[in-house]
Amino acid sequence: MNDKIKQAITDFVKGGDNSDTILLEKVLHKDFRVTNNGFMGTSGVTVIDKQKYLANIRDGIFGGLPRIMTIENIDVNNTIASVKLRLESSENYFVSYNSLVLDTDNEWRIINNLAVVETKK
């Protein structure tokens, strides 16, 4: 089970790194959301739905830079899972908490990405 979860997370990160919306479409749940506090220098909480997220990837607003990924924790309980990641690109550091669900087709999909992004100094 953990291997399929790791693959879903890896596909999510690689999809962002490579601006691959086809790969992201497969791994993101239909109700996927990104939740961020202090998004790109703004104050407060920002929530982005799947369609807006994919549009931002497609338009080059998000993604397009390779990142080094470290999975720090995977917690699984039956049909739900939580994964904590650390990511580093040439421009940013990321801490990312990802909620996954085992979908009706028996595939793990990311339903929420809760992230903090810090610009490298």
GROMACS .gro file of C-alpha atoms in nm:
model
  121
    1MET     CA    1   0.000   0.000   0.000
    2ASN     CA    2   0.279   0.245   0.089
    3ASP     CA    3   0.439   0.189  -0.254
    4LYS     CA    4   0.121   0.305  -0.430
    5ILE     CA    5   0.101   0.609  -0.201
    6LYS     CA    6   0.468   0.693  -0.265
    7GLN     CA    7   0.404   0.660  -0.640
    8ALA     CA    8   0.106   0.898  -0.621
    9ILE     CA    9   0.317   1.153  -0.432
   10THR     CA   10   0.609   1.111  -0.672
   11ASP     CA   11   0.376   1.159  -0.971
   12PHE     CA   12   0.233   1.472  -0.806
   13VAL     CA   13   0.579   1.624  -0.756
   14LYS     CA   14   0.709   1.519  -1.100
   15GLY     CA   15   0.390   1.645  -1.263
   16GLY     CA   16   0.449   1.987  -1.108
   17ASP     CA   17   0.822   1.987  -1.183
   18ASN     CA   18   0.763   1.900  -1.548
   19SER     CA   19   0.438   2.099  -1.593
   20ASP     CA   20   0.272   1.768  -1.685
   21THR     CA   21  -0.101   1.832  -1.646
   22ILE     CA   22  -0.186   1.488  -1.791
   23LEU     CA   23   0.006   1.315  -1.510
   24LEU     CA   24  -0.144   1.552  -1.253
   25GLU     CA   25  -0.496   1.488  -1.382
   26LYS     CA   26  -0.446   1.117  -1.307
   27VAL     CA   27  -0.316   1.161  -0.952
   28LEU     CA   28  -0.539   1.445  -0.829
   29HIS     CA   29  -0.884   1.367  -0.694
   30LYS     CA   30  -1.172   1.547  -0.866
   31ASP     CA   31  -1.223   1.753  -0.547
   32PHE     CA   32  -0.850   1.834  -0.501
   33ARG     CA   33  -0.760   2.161  -0.326
   34VAL     CA   34  -0.437   2.343  -0.245
   35THR     CA   35  -0.453   2.528   0.086
   36ASN     CA   36  -0.182   2.778   0.168
   37ASN     CA   37  -0.136   3.033   0.445
   38GLY     CA   38   0.069   3.330   0.323
   39PHE     CA   39   0.052   3.226  -0.042
   40MET     CA   40   0.312   3.403  -0.259
   41GLY     CA   41   0.351   3.684  -0.007
   42THR     CA   42  -0.021   3.743   0.052
   43SER     CA   43  -0.172   3.745   0.399
   44GLY     CA   44  -0.431   3.494   0.508
   45VAL     CA   45  -0.544   3.161   0.368
   46THR     CA   46  -0.568   3.088  -0.005
   47VAL     CA   47  -0.759   2.787  -0.143
   48ILE     CA   48  -0.711   2.680  -0.506
   49ASP     CA   49  -0.932   2.415  -0.668
   50LYS     CA   50  -0.813   2.148  -0.910
   51GLN     CA   51  -0.904   2.332  -1.229
   52LYS     CA   52  -0.730   2.655  -1.120
   53TYR     CA   53  -0.426   2.456  -1.003
   54LEU     CA   54  -0.398   2.276  -1.337
   55ALA     CA   55  -0.444   2.607  -1.525
   56ASN     CA   56  -0.165   2.763  -1.316
   57ILE     CA   57   0.063   2.468  -1.401
   58ARG     CA   58  -0.030   2.490  -1.770
   59ASP     CA   59   0.026   2.869  -1.775
   60GLY     CA   60   0.364   2.847  -1.601
   61ILE     CA   61   0.251   3.025  -1.281
   62PHE     CA   62   0.327   2.711  -1.076
   63GLY     CA   63   0.583   2.441  -1.140
   64GLY     CA   64   0.838   2.398  -1.412
   65LEU     CA   65   1.139   2.373  -1.179
   66PRO     CA   66   1.288   2.041  -1.069
   67ARG     CA   67   1.272   1.981  -0.695
   68ILE     CA   68   1.446   1.746  -0.458
   69MET     CA   69   1.181   1.549  -0.267
   70THR     CA   70   1.212   1.393   0.077
   71ILE     CA   71   0.916   1.199   0.216
   72GLU     CA   72   0.931   1.250   0.592
   73ASN     CA   73   0.621   1.061   0.700
   74ILE     CA   74   0.342   0.842   0.567
   75ASP     CA   75   0.044   0.765   0.788
   76VAL     CA   76  -0.219   0.527   0.649
   77ASN     CA   77  -0.553   0.424   0.796
   78ASN     CA   78  -0.754   0.198   0.569
   79THR     CA   79  -0.871   0.424   0.281
   80ILE     CA   80  -0.705   0.751   0.384
   81ALA     CA   81  -0.344   0.859   0.411
   82SER     CA   82  -0.135   1.160   0.505
   83VAL     CA   83   0.212   1.230   0.366
   84LYS     CA   84   0.456   1.496   0.486
   85LEU     CA   85   0.712   1.612   0.228
   86ARG     CA   86   1.003   1.848   0.216
   87LEU     CA   87   1.091   1.984  -0.126
   88GLU     CA   88   1.367   2.210  -0.248
   89SER     CA   89   1.398   2.385  -0.584
   90SER     CA   90   1.658   2.633  -0.702
   91GLU     CA   91   1.426   2.913  -0.579
   92ASN     CA   92   1.221   2.779  -0.285
   93TYR     CA   93   1.190   2.548   0.013
   94PHE     CA   94   0.854   2.372   0.060
   95VAL     CA   95   0.691   2.184   0.345
   96SER     CA   96   0.388   1.998   0.215
   97TYR     CA   97   0.123   1.796   0.398
   98ASN     CA   98  -0.081   1.589   0.154
   99SER     CA   99  -0.408   1.408   0.220
  100LEU     CA  100  -0.485   1.111  -0.002
  101VAL     CA  101  -0.792   0.893  -0.046
  102LEU     CA  102  -0.823   0.547  -0.197
  103ASP     CA  103  -1.061   0.628  -0.481
  104THR     CA  104  -1.343   0.411  -0.617
  105ASP     CA  105  -1.108   0.267  -0.884
  106ASN     CA  106  -0.869   0.150  -0.608
  107GLU     CA  107  -0.610   0.419  -0.693
  108TRP     CA  108  -0.464   0.660  -0.437
  109ARG     CA  109  -0.540   1.023  -0.523
  110ILE     CA  110  -0.436   1.347  -0.358
  111ILE     CA  111  -0.738   1.539  -0.231
  112ASN     CA  112  -0.561   1.817  -0.040
  113ASN     CA  113  -0.220   1.979  -0.046
  114LEU     CA  114  -0.142   2.202   0.252
  115ALA     CA  115   0.185   2.380   0.185
  116VAL     CA  116   0.422   2.644   0.311
  117VAL     CA  117   0.665   2.791   0.058
  118GLU     CA  118   0.973   2.987   0.165
  119THR     CA  119   1.188   3.174  -0.084
  120LYS     CA  120   1.558   3.095  -0.067
  121LYS     CA  121   1.768   3.390   0.041
   0.00000   0.00000   0.00000
